[in-house]
Amino acid sequence: MCGNVGLLARLELRHARSDLRFLLFAAGADIDEDRGFLERTYQLYLAVLFAFALVLSWAQVIDLVEGIHDALGALAGSVAFALLAYLPAVLLVCRAIAGLQETPLRLTLPDISWLAREVRPEEILAVRLVRIVALWLFAGALGGHVLGVLAGAYEPLAWAAFFAVLTLTTRLAALACALVRSAARRRIRLSVTIAAGIAAVLLAVLMALVTPTLAFLMGLLFVPLALVADVLFVAFSLVLAAHANMAFVVDDNELYAARKSLSFLAFVNAGTYKEACRRRRFARRRKARRTWRFARGGAAHVSHALLSLVRRPSLLLGALTWGGAIVPIGALLIAEGSNVGVLLVWLLSVALALREPLPLAHVFREDCTNRLVRPLLPQGALSLLLLDSLPLLVASLVSSALVLAALTDVLGTNMVPSVLLAWAMLLTLVFAAAFDDPQRVRSVGSFQLTAFACGVLCVFVVGLVGVLGVIPALVCAVVTDALLAWSLR
């Protein structure tokens, strides 16, 4: 076993070197071919420059968090403790569900061809655990340091150590839950998978309830207790991996191997990479019924949107992200009277998120890009946009109302203007998505008014007016919606 583990470790290092070579090749350097003194000096210069950029970026992040702490005041400590208590629980559920969909024992196409018959699953996991522990301790330490600065703690390094061990425990618990599916027999695999998912949810709830109490009572003494739990989770994971069926592991790695072979395409064309991964993932699923019956009239578009949601449930996650996180945060910042710097950071996050097409208008984009179908649809642009977006729009509106109801109750602000502002901004983004229609792209000189440009411009105007207060921002958003709807009629 030691020989195979050493072989796998060297193979992991070679994979890391290949990835590093590709990244440096994008910067004009090749660590294998360029071996001269000047070439090595240039490579050292790139490494120093990258490290310097990372240090400056981290300093900017800390400065931004300190600004958020000053803006929130006494509430910043409560927010930091809430994130410390509930973020690991959410992380556990998300990682466990992702691991139950695909086996955590990762194999690429060359690994499947050459290693599947030579190594055992527990050996693969043993090597992968080293990387998991290192990465999650590092990421947890960074996250804990940010939470410590947000809470205004005198010792943010203590927060870093505490949160690093806590996130590692969360990741190892999720890994143990996910490996149950790989170790189960074929006849009971579905039942075991469901039971493992329920166990992960219950474990996350227990962690959310117990962790704050233990952290308050034990302080840093909680760290050794968490490390003991980590050792137990590692041992349990290795036992489960030893019982895994390698044939199932190879078959379940089909999607991962395909994604890995296309991974560098993400640097060139992220949209094409995501679409290729989606098509491969959808090819393995059970297809929706071909006898789906659409409603008549305008309701046919709503039923079409519902079918698209069934075939591509990830759209719901995107809608909930916009309706439950991005837009409510902006509405809350405006309602709280945040300074211009904080609003600009939120506007920048909106602009970065809008680089990907708005998921709420996915069906509308599909109808518009189909040149054979679009001329035959009797609805105009406005009605078609609203009907195609109705299911996801309703989900985003409900999620934003629920999130803002909870947050405004904690902050003591007025809920109604915040909810109305969030709803108006969501409608603005949906109306702006009408410019995804190739026939509606407008040009002003060399500037093209696309869905991205229109969405960013409208949200920026609303955010700029939001400096004056939530009511002026709400009026501006409503007027913007009216103008966009009038232009689409």
mmCIF file of C-alpha atoms in Angstrom, residues 143-287:
data_model
loop_
_atom_site.group_PDB
_atom_site.id
_atom_site.type_symbol
_atom_site.label_atom_id
_atom_site.label_comp_id
_atom_site.label_asym_id
_atom_site.label_seq_id
_atom_site.Cartn_x
_atom_site.Cartn_y
_atom_site.Cartn_z
ATOM 1 C CA GLY A 143 -12.213 33.054 6.551
ATOM 2 C CA GLY A 144 -11.741 33.034 10.332
ATOM 3 C CA HIS A 145 -9.406 36.006 10.140
ATOM 4 C CA VAL A 146 -12.028 37.922 8.146
ATOM 5 C CA LEU A 147 -14.716 37.050 10.700
ATOM 6 C CA GLY A 148 -12.426 38.130 13.530
ATOM 7 C CA VAL A 149 -11.845 41.500 11.882
ATOM 8 C CA LEU A 150 -15.586 41.853 11.254
ATOM 9 C CA ALA A 151 -16.333 41.133 14.910
ATOM 10 C CA GLY A 152 -13.705 43.647 16.024
ATOM 11 C CA ALA A 153 -11.843 40.993 18.006
ATOM 12 C CA TYR A 154 -8.511 41.856 19.576
ATOM 13 C CA GLU A 155 -7.087 38.474 18.502
ATOM 14 C CA PRO A 156 -8.276 37.728 14.948
ATOM 15 C CA LEU A 157 -5.637 34.968 14.733
ATOM 16 C CA ALA A 158 -7.544 33.043 17.405
ATOM 17 C CA TRP A 159 -10.646 33.315 15.231
ATOM 18 C CA ALA A 160 -8.551 32.077 12.289
ATOM 19 C CA ALA A 161 -7.375 28.975 14.165
ATOM 20 C CA PHE A 162 -10.847 28.228 15.499
ATOM 21 C CA PHE A 163 -12.621 28.624 12.163
ATOM 22 C CA ALA A 164 -9.917 26.708 10.261
ATOM 23 C CA VAL A 165 -10.392 23.615 12.419
ATOM 24 C CA LEU A 166 -14.176 24.026 12.323
ATOM 25 C CA THR A 167 -14.298 24.182 8.522
ATOM 26 C CA LEU A 168 -11.982 21.181 8.264
ATOM 27 C CA THR A 169 -14.295 19.211 10.561
ATOM 28 C CA THR A 170 -17.233 20.240 8.401
ATOM 29 C CA ARG A 171 -15.500 19.134 5.198
ATOM 30 C CA LEU A 172 -14.441 15.777 6.630
ATOM 31 C CA ALA A 173 -17.956 15.139 7.979
ATOM 32 C CA ALA A 174 -19.402 15.865 4.540
ATOM 33 C CA LEU A 175 -16.812 13.552 2.970
ATOM 34 C CA ALA A 176 -17.765 10.725 5.337
ATOM 35 C CA CYS A 177 -21.462 11.178 4.524
ATOM 36 C CA ALA A 178 -20.739 11.192 0.788
ATOM 37 C CA LEU A 179 -18.580 8.037 0.891
ATOM 38 C CA VAL A 180 -21.482 6.012 2.267
ATOM 39 C CA ARG A 181 -22.982 5.972 -1.240
ATOM 40 C CA SER A 182 -19.775 4.614 -2.800
ATOM 41 C CA ALA A 183 -19.506 1.868 -0.151
ATOM 42 C CA ALA A 184 -23.148 0.729 -0.421
ATOM 43 C CA ARG A 185 -24.257 -2.246 -2.429
ATOM 44 C CA ARG A 186 -26.103 -1.695 -5.665
ATOM 45 C CA ARG A 187 -29.489 -2.916 -4.442
ATOM 46 C CA ILE A 188 -29.612 -0.566 -1.470
ATOM 47 C CA ARG A 189 -27.572 2.317 -2.895
ATOM 48 C CA LEU A 190 -30.556 4.618 -3.426
ATOM 49 C CA SER A 191 -31.880 4.061 0.089
ATOM 50 C CA VAL A 192 -28.428 4.532 1.597
ATOM 51 C CA THR A 193 -27.931 7.746 -0.402
ATOM 52 C CA ILE A 194 -31.199 9.201 0.885
ATOM 53 C CA ALA A 195 -30.328 8.162 4.443
ATOM 54 C CA ALA A 196 -26.870 9.733 4.136
ATOM 55 C CA GLY A 197 -28.393 12.988 2.902
ATOM 56 C CA ILE A 198 -30.799 13.063 5.850
ATOM 57 C CA ALA A 199 -27.937 12.283 8.222
ATOM 58 C CA ALA A 200 -25.917 15.177 6.765
ATOM 59 C CA VAL A 201 -28.822 17.577 7.323
ATOM 60 C CA LEU A 202 -29.296 16.367 10.906
ATOM 61 C CA LEU A 203 -25.563 16.635 11.572
ATOM 62 C CA ALA A 204 -25.577 20.180 10.191
ATOM 63 C CA VAL A 205 -28.494 21.144 12.445
ATOM 64 C CA LEU A 206 -26.692 19.621 15.438
ATOM 65 C CA MET A 207 -23.525 21.499 14.554
ATOM 66 C CA ALA A 208 -25.418 24.793 14.247
ATOM 67 C CA LEU A 209 -26.999 24.252 17.681
ATOM 68 C CA VAL A 210 -24.005 22.898 19.586
ATOM 69 C CA THR A 211 -21.028 24.749 18.100
ATOM 70 C CA PRO A 212 -21.856 28.251 19.478
ATOM 71 C CA THR A 213 -22.379 26.862 22.989
ATOM 72 C CA LEU A 214 -19.171 24.833 22.944
ATOM 73 C CA ALA A 215 -17.232 27.731 21.477
ATOM 74 C CA PHE A 216 -18.496 30.055 24.214
ATOM 75 C CA LEU A 217 -17.806 27.607 27.055
ATOM 76 C CA MET A 218 -14.501 26.155 25.898
ATOM 77 C CA GLY A 219 -12.885 28.909 23.828
ATOM 78 C CA LEU A 220 -9.724 27.666 22.120
ATOM 79 C CA LEU A 221 -10.026 24.362 24.020
ATOM 80 C CA PHE A 222 -12.629 23.545 21.378
ATOM 81 C CA VAL A 223 -9.802 23.188 18.831
ATOM 82 C CA PRO A 224 -8.335 19.922 20.291
ATOM 83 C CA LEU A 225 -11.850 18.478 20.542
ATOM 84 C CA ALA A 226 -12.480 19.299 16.877
ATOM 85 C CA LEU A 227 -9.125 17.750 15.913
ATOM 86 C CA VAL A 228 -10.134 14.510 17.639
ATOM 87 C CA ALA A 229 -13.369 14.553 15.655
ATOM 88 C CA ASP A 230 -11.323 15.116 12.487
ATOM 89 C CA VAL A 231 -9.225 12.016 13.191
ATOM 90 C CA LEU A 232 -12.366 9.953 13.722
ATOM 91 C CA PHE A 233 -13.906 11.223 10.486
ATOM 92 C CA VAL A 234 -10.692 10.414 8.586
ATOM 93 C CA ALA A 235 -10.606 6.875 9.962
ATOM 94 C CA PHE A 236 -14.282 6.347 9.164
ATOM 95 C CA SER A 237 -13.785 7.694 5.632
ATOM 96 C CA LEU A 238 -10.867 5.327 4.984
ATOM 97 C CA VAL A 239 -12.954 2.372 6.194
ATOM 98 C CA LEU A 240 -15.806 3.361 3.866
ATOM 99 C CA ALA A 241 -13.406 3.831 0.956
ATOM 100 C CA ALA A 242 -11.965 0.354 1.566
ATOM 101 C CA HIS A 243 -15.448 -1.094 0.989
ATOM 102 C CA ALA A 244 -16.125 0.938 -2.159
ATOM 103 C CA ASN A 245 -16.699 -0.870 -5.428
ATOM 104 C CA MET A 246 -14.050 0.271 -7.896
ATOM 105 C CA ALA A 247 -16.311 -0.505 -10.875
ATOM 106 C CA PHE A 248 -18.907 1.890 -9.470
ATOM 107 C CA VAL A 249 -16.212 4.476 -8.728
ATOM 108 C CA VAL A 250 -14.986 4.352 -12.334
ATOM 109 C CA ASP A 251 -18.508 4.623 -13.733
ATOM 110 C CA ASP A 252 -19.412 7.477 -11.403
ATOM 111 C CA ASN A 253 -16.299 9.425 -12.435
ATOM 112 C CA GLU A 254 -17.454 9.779 -16.041
ATOM 113 C CA LEU A 255 -18.699 13.339 -15.590
ATOM 114 C CA TYR A 256 -15.709 14.431 -13.505
ATOM 115 C CA ALA A 257 -13.251 13.011 -16.033
ATOM 116 C CA ALA A 258 -15.056 14.795 -18.858
ATOM 117 C CA ARG A 259 -15.040 18.090 -16.956
ATOM 118 C CA LYS A 260 -11.367 17.687 -16.096
ATOM 119 C CA SER A 261 -10.467 17.143 -19.738
ATOM 120 C CA LEU A 262 -12.232 20.424 -20.581
ATOM 121 C CA SER A 263 -11.055 22.379 -17.536
ATOM 122 C CA PHE A 264 -8.613 24.635 -19.385
ATOM 123 C CA LEU A 265 -11.425 25.640 -21.753
ATOM 124 C CA ALA A 266 -12.866 27.599 -18.826
ATOM 125 C CA PHE A 267 -9.981 30.092 -19.099
ATOM 126 C CA VAL A 268 -10.692 30.683 -22.787
ATOM 127 C CA ASN A 269 -14.493 30.531 -22.934
ATOM 128 C CA ALA A 270 -16.268 30.008 -19.615
ATOM 129 C CA GLY A 271 -19.708 29.955 -21.223
ATOM 130 C CA THR A 272 -18.813 27.155 -23.631
ATOM 131 C CA TYR A 273 -17.222 25.171 -20.798
ATOM 132 C CA LYS A 274 -20.330 25.439 -18.609
ATOM 133 C CA GLU A 275 -22.618 24.490 -21.489
ATOM 134 C CA ALA A 276 -20.480 21.444 -22.336
ATOM 135 C CA CYS A 277 -20.519 20.324 -18.694
ATOM 136 C CA ARG A 278 -24.275 20.872 -18.486
ATOM 137 C CA ARG A 279 -24.923 18.793 -21.616
ATOM 138 C CA ARG A 280 -22.778 15.931 -20.347
ATOM 139 C CA ARG A 281 -24.496 16.049 -16.961
ATOM 140 C CA PHE A 282 -27.932 16.127 -18.522
ATOM 141 C CA ALA A 283 -27.085 13.215 -20.838
ATOM 142 C CA ARG A 284 -26.826 10.896 -17.822
ATOM 143 C CA ARG A 285 -30.080 11.961 -16.246
ATOM 144 C CA ARG A 286 -33.412 10.395 -16.893
ATOM 145 C CA LYS A 287 -35.014 12.568 -19.521
#
